[in-house]
Coordinates of C-alpha atoms and ligand atoms in Angstrom, one line a residue:
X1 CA 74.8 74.7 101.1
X2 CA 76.1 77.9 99.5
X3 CA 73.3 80.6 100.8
X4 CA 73.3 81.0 104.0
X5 CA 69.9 80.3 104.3
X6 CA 68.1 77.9 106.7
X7 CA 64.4 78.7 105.9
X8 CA 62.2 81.0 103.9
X9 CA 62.6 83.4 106.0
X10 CA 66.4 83.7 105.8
X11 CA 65.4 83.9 101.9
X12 CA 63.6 86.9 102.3
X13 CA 66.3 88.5 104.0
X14 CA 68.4 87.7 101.6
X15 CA 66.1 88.5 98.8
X16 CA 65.3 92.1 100.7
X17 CA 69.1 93.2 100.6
X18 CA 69.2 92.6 97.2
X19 CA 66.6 94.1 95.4
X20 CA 65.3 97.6 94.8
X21 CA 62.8 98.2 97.5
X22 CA 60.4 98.8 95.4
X23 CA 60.5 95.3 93.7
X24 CA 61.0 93.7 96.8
X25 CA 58.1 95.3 98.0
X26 CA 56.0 94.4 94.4
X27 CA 56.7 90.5 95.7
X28 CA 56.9 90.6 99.7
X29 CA 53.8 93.0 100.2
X30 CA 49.9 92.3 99.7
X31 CA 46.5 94.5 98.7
X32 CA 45.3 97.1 100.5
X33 CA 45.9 96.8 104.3
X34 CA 47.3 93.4 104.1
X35 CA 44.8 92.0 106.1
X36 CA 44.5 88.9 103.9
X37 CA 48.2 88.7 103.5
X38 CA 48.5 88.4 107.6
X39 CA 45.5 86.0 107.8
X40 CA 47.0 83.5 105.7
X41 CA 49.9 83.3 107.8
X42 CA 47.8 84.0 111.2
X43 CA 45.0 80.8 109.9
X44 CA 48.0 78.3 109.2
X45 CA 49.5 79.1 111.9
X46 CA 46.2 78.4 114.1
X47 CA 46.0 74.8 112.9
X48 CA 47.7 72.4 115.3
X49 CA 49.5 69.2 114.5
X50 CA 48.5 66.2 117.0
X51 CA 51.2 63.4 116.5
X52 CA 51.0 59.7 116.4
X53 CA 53.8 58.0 118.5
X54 CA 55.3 54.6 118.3
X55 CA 54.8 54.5 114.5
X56 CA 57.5 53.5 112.4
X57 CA 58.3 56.1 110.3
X58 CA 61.8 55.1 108.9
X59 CA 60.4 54.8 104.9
X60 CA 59.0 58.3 104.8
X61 CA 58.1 59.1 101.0
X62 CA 56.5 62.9 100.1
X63 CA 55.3 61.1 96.9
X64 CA 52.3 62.2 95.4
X65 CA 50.3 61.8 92.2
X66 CA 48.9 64.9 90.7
X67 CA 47.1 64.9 87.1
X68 CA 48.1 61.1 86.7
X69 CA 52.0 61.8 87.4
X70 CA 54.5 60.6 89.7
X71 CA 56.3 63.6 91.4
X72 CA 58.5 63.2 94.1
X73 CA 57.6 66.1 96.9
X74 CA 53.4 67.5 97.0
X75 CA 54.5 71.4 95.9
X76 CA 54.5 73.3 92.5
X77 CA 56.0 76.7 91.9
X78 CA 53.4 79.2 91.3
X79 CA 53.2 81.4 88.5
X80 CA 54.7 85.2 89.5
X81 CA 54.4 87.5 86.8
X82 CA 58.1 89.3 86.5
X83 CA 60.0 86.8 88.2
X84 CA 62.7 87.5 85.4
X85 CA 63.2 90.8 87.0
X86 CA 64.7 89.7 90.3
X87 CA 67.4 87.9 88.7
X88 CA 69.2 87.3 85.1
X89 CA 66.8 84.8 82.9
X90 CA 64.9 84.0 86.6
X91 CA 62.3 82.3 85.1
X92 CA 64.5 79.9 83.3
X93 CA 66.4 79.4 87.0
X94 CA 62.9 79.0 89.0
X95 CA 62.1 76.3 85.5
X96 CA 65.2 74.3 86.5
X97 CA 65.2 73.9 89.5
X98 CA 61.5 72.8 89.5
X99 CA 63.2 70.1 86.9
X100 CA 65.4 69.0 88.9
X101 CA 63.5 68.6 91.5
X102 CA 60.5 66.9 90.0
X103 CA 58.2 69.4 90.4
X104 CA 55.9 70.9 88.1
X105 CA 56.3 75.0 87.0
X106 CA 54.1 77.3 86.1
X107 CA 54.9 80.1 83.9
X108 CA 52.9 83.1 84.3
X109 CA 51.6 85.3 81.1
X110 CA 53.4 88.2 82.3
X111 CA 56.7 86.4 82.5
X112 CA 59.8 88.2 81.1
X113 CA 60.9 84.7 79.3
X114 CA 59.2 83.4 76.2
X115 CA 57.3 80.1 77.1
X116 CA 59.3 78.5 74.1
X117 CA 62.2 79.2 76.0
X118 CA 61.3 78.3 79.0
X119 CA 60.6 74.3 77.4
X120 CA 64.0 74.1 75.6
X121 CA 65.9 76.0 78.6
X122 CA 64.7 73.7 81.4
X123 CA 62.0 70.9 80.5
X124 CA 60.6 69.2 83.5
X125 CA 56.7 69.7 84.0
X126 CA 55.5 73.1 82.8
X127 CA 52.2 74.6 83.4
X128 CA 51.0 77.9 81.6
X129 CA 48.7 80.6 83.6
X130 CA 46.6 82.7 81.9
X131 CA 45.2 86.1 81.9
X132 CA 42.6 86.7 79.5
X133 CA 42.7 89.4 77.2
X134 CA 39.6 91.6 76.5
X135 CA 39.7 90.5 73.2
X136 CA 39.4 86.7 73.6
X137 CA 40.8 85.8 70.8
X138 CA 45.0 87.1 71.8
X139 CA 44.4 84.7 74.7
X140 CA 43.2 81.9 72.8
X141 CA 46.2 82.6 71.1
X142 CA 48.5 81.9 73.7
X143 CA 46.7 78.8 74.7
X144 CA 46.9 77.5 71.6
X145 CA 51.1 78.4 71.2
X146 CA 51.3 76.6 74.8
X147 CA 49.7 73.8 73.5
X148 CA 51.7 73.2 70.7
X149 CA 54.7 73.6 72.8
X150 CA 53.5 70.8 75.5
X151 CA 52.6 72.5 78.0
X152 CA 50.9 70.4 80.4
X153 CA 48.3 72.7 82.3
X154 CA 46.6 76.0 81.4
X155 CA 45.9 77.9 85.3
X156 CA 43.6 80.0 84.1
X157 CA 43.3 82.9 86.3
X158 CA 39.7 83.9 87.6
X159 CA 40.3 86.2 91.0
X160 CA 41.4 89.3 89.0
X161 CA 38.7 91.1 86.8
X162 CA 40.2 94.5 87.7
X163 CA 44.0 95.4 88.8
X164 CA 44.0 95.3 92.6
X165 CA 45.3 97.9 94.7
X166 CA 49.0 98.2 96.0
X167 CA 49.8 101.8 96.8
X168 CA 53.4 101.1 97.2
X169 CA 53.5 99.8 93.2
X170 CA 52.4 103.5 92.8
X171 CA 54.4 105.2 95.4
X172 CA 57.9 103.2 94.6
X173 CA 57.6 104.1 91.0
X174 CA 58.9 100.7 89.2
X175 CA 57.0 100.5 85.7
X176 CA 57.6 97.3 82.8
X177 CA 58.9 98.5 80.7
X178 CA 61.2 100.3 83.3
X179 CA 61.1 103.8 83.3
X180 CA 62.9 105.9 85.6
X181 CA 62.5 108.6 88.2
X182 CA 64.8 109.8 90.9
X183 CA 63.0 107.9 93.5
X184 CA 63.7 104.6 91.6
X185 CA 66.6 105.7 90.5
X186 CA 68.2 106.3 94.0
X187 CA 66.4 102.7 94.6
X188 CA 68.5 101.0 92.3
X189 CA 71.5 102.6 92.8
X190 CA 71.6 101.5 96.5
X191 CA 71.1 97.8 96.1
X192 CA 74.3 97.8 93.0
X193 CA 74.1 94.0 93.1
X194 CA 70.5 93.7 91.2
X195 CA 71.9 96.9 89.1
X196 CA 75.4 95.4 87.4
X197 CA 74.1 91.0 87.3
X198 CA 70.2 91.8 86.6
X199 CA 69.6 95.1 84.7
X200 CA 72.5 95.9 83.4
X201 CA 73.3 92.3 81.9
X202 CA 70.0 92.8 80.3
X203 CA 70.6 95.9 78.7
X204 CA 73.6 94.5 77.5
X205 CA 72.6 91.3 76.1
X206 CA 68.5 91.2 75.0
X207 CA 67.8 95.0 76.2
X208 CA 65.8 95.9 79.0
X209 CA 63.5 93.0 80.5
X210 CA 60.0 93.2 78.6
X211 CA 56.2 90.6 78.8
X212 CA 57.8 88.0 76.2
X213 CA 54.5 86.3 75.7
X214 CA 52.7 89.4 74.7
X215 CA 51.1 89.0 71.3
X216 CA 52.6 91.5 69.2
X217 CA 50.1 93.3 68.4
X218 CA 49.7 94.2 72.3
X219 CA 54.0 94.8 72.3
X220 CA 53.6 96.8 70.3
X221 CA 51.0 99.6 72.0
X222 CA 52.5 98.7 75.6
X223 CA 53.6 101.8 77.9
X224 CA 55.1 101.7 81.4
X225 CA 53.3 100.8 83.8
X226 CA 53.1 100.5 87.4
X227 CA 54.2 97.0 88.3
X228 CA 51.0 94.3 88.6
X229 CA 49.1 96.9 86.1
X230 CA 50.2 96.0 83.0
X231 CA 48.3 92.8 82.8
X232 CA 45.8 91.5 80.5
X233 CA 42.9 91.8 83.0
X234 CA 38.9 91.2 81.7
X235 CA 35.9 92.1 83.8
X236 CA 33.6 90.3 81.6
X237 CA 34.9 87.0 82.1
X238 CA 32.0 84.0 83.0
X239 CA 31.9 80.4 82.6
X240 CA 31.1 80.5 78.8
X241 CA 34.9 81.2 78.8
X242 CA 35.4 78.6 80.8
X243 CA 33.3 76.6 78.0
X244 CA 35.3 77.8 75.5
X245 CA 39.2 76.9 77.1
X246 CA 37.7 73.3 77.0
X247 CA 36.7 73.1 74.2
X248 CA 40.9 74.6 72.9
X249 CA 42.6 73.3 75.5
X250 CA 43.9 69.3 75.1
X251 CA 45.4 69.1 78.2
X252 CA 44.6 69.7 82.1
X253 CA 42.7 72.5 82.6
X254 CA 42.9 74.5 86.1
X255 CA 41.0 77.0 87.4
X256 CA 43.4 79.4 89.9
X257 CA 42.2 81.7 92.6
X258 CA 38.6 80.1 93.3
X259 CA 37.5 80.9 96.8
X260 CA 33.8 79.7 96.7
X261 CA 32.9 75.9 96.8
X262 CA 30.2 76.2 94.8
X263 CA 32.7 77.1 92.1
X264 CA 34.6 74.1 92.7
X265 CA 31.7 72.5 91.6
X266 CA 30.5 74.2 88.9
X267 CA 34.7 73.7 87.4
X268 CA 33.8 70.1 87.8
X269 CA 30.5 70.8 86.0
X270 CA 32.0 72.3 83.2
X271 CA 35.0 69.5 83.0
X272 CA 37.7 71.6 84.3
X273 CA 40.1 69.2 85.8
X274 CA 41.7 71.0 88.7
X275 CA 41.2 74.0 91.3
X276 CA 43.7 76.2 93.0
X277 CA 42.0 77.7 95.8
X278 CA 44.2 80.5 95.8
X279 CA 43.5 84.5 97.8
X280 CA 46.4 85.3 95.4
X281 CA 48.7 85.6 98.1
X282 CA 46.5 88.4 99.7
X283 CA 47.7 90.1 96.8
X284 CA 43.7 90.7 95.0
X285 CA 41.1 91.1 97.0
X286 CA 41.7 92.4 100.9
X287 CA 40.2 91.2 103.3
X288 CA 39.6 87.8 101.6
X289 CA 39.4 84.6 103.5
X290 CA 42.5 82.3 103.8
X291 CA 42.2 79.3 101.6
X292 CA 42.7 76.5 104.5
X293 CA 39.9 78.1 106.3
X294 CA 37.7 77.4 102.9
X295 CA 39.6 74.3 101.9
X296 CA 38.0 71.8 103.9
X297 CA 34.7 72.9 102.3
X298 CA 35.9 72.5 99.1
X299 CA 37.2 69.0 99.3
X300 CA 34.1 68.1 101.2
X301 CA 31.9 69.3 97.9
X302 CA 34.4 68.6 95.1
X303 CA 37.2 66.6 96.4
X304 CA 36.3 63.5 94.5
X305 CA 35.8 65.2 91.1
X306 CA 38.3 67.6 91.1
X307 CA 41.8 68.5 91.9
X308 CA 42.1 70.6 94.8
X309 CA 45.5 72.3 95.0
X310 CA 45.9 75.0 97.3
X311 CA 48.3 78.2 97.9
X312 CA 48.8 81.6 99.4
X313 CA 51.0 82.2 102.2
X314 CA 53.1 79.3 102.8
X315 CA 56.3 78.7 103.9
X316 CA 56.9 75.9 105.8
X317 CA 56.9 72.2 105.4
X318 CA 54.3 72.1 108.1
X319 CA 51.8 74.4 106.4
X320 CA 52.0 72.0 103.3
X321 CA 51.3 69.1 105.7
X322 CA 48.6 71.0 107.3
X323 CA 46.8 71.3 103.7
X324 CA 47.4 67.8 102.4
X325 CA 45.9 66.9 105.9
X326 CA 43.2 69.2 105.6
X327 CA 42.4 67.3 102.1
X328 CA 44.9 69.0 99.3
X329 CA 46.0 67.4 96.2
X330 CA 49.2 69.9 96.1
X331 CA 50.1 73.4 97.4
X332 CA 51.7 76.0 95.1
X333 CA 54.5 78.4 96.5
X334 CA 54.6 81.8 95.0
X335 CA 57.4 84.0 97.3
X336 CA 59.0 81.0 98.8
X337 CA 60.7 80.0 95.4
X338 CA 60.6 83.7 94.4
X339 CA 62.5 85.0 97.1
X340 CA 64.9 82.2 96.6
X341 CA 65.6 83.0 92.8
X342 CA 66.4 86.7 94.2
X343 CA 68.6 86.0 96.4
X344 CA 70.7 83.4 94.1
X345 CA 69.0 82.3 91.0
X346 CA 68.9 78.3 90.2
X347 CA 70.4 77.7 93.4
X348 CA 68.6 79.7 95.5
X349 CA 64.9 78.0 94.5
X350 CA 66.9 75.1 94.6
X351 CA 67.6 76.4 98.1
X352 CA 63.7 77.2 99.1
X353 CA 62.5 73.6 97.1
X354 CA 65.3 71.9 99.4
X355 CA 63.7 73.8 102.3
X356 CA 60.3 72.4 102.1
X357 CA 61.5 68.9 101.4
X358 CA 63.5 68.5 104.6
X359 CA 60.8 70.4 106.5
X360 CA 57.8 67.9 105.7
X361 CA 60.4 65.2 106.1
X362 CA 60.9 66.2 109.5
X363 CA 57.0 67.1 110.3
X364 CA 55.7 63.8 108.7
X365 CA 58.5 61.9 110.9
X366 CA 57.8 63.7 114.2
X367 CA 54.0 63.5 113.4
X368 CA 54.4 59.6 113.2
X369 CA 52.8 59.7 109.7
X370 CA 54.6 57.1 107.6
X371 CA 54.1 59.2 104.2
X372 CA 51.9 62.0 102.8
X373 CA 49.5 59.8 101.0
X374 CA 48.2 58.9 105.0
X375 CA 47.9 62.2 106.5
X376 CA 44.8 63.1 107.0
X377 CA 43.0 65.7 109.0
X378 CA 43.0 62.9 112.7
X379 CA 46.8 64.7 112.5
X380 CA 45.0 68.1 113.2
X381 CA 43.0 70.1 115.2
X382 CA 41.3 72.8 113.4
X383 CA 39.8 76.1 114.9
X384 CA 36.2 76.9 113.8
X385 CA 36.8 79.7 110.7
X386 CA 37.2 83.1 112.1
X387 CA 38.5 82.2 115.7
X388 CA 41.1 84.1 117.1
Ligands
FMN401 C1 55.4 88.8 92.6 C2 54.2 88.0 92.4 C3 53.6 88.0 91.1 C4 52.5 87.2 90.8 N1 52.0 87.2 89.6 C5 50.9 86.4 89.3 C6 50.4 86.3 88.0 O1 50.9 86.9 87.1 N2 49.4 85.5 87.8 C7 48.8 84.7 88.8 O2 47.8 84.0 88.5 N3 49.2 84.8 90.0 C8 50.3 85.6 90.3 N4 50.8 85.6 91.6 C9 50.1 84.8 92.7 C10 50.8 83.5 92.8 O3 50.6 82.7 91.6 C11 50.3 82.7 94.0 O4 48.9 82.6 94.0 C12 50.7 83.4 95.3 O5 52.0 83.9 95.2 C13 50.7 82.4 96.4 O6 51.0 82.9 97.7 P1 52.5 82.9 98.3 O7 53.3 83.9 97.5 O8 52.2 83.3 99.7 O9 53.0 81.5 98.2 C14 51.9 86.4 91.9 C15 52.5 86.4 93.1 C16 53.6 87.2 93.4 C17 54.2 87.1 94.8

């Protein structure tokens, strides 16, 4: 171990000395008055783990099978739109070192990387989230180029009709393409790390970091713009589009940031193949619900026709063995990894993947659960919803 890291929360430490506060502050913070952000943490943490003893637990395998493959631990890396911004080429570093640890990646639409790239950069299992342009047709677009390129899921992103509200975005001044005033500018010239082996090596090599999946024709007209407002964002949005992404789309097709049962079911309805019950990270919508609060519900009304893969807030193996209890094909991690790519690139998500795998090594042992495939929610006790 190079970092001297020995949880996520060492990451973030790291990742906080290192970056401009305002883009630390773009991935650490959450919507409004955080009040989802601090649930997620507050209703994970509520869940209680009730071991087995006298179980032999000496062949303990985090195996799991998720859309019909083999991959070695239950977690996915999330997509984070700019992750290339908090190191050089970070979403080809976040790409490998889901490779090489046999877990699938998700590239977000507003990545900094082309998605072409990313598949002759890295390989391994890559997944392709999108935001849906007003005109339907640009996102299609993309879908189709993913496609072609092998990706194996499109996360199609449904919890953000509007841009949601971080004043700090506004207040700390960052902007894609990056613009600069003297707040941001003092930013970055206090943390000279991220200046001389991020920015700087951009503008050197490929110019200053940009959305490479963009169609052109959106490239083109793009101005700066507050961080997590530049997105392709689409309040019209119902399941005919949902219809229509079948119909494209050859390969898994995933539903992210679904809060409501009943829209588990109608996914299944529709013959979408997988759900990520997702708050966005408390990111979107404030005052949201946490997803394990809700996730019992969904696997309870879906569970058997869908995939139910869950995120937002954790990070710690036990939180992923509280949600695979709880009924979870799979939990993404957004900030875990992404903290871990800003604080060393490939070997710091290396570093946060590492993490999680010793951590629901350990949990599963001490729980007296032989693997993950036998958890189940007997290993719990679960507070009603909403109790303190
Ligand atoms: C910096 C950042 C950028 C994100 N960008 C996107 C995005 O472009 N599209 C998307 O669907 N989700 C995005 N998310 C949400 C993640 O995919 C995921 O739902 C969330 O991070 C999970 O919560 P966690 O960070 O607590 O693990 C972003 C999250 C972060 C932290």
């Amino acid at each position: 171990m190079t970092l001297r890291a020995y949880n996520i929360s060492d990451l973030r430490e790291l990742a906080r000395c290192r970056l401009p506060k305002g883009l630390f502050e773009f991935v650490d913070r959450g919507a409004e008055d955080e009040v989802s952000l601090r649930n997620n943490r507050a209703a994970l943490d509520r869940i209680r783990l009730r071991p087995r003893t006298l179980v032999d637990v000496s062949q303990r395998s985090q195996e799991i099978t998720l859309f019909g493959q083999r991959q070695k631990m239950p977690i996915a890396i999330a997509p984070t739109g700019a992750a290339g911004i908090m190191w050089h080429d970070g979403e080809i570093a976040l790409a490998r070192a889901a490779a090489a640890a046999g877990i699938p990646f998700s590239l977000a639409t507003a990545s900094m990387t082309a998605m072409d790239a990313i598949a002759e950069q890295a390989g391994g299992r890559l997944w392709f989230q999108l935001y849906m342009y007003a005109d339907r047709s640009l996102s299609h677009g993309l879908a189709r180029r993913a496609a072609s390129i092998g990706y194996e899921a499109l996360l199609v992103t449904v919890d953000s009709p509007v841009f949601s509200n971080r004043e700090y975005n506004l207040r700390n001044g960052f902007t894609i393409p990056i613009s600069f005033t003297v707040r941001n500018t003092l930013d970055v010239l206090a943390h000279p790390r991220w200046l001389v082996s991020v920015l700087m090596r951009y503008v050197l090599t490929t110019g200053l970091p940009l959305y490479a999946n963009y169609p052109e024709e959106v490239k083109r007209k793009i101005k700066a713009q507050p961080m997590g407002r530049a997105l392709p964002l689409n309040d019209s949005l119902t399941w005919d589009d949902v219809r229509a992404l079948r119909e494209l789309w050859p390969g898994k097709l995933v539903l992210k940031g679904v809060l409501h049962p009943q829209d588990a079911v109608k996914a299944a309805h529709y013959g979408v193949d997988g759900v990520i019950v997702s708050n966005h990270g408390g990111r979107v919508l404030d005052g949201a619900m946490a997803t394990v609060e809700v996730l019992p519900e969904f696997v309870a009304a879906a569970g058997k026709r869908i995939t139910v893969i869950v995120d937002s807030g954790f990070r710690r193996g036990a939180d992923v063995v509280k949600a695979l209890a709880l009924g979870a094909s799979a939990v993404l991690v957004g900030r875990s990894t992404l903290y871990g790519v800003a604080a060393d690139g490939e070997a710091g998500a290396a570093r946060a993947i590492t993490i999680f795998r010793e951590e629901i090594d350990r949990v599963l042992a001490l729980l007296g659960c032989p693997g993950v495939a036998e958890l189940s929610p007997d290993y719990l006790t679960v507070p009603p919803s909403g109790a303190g």
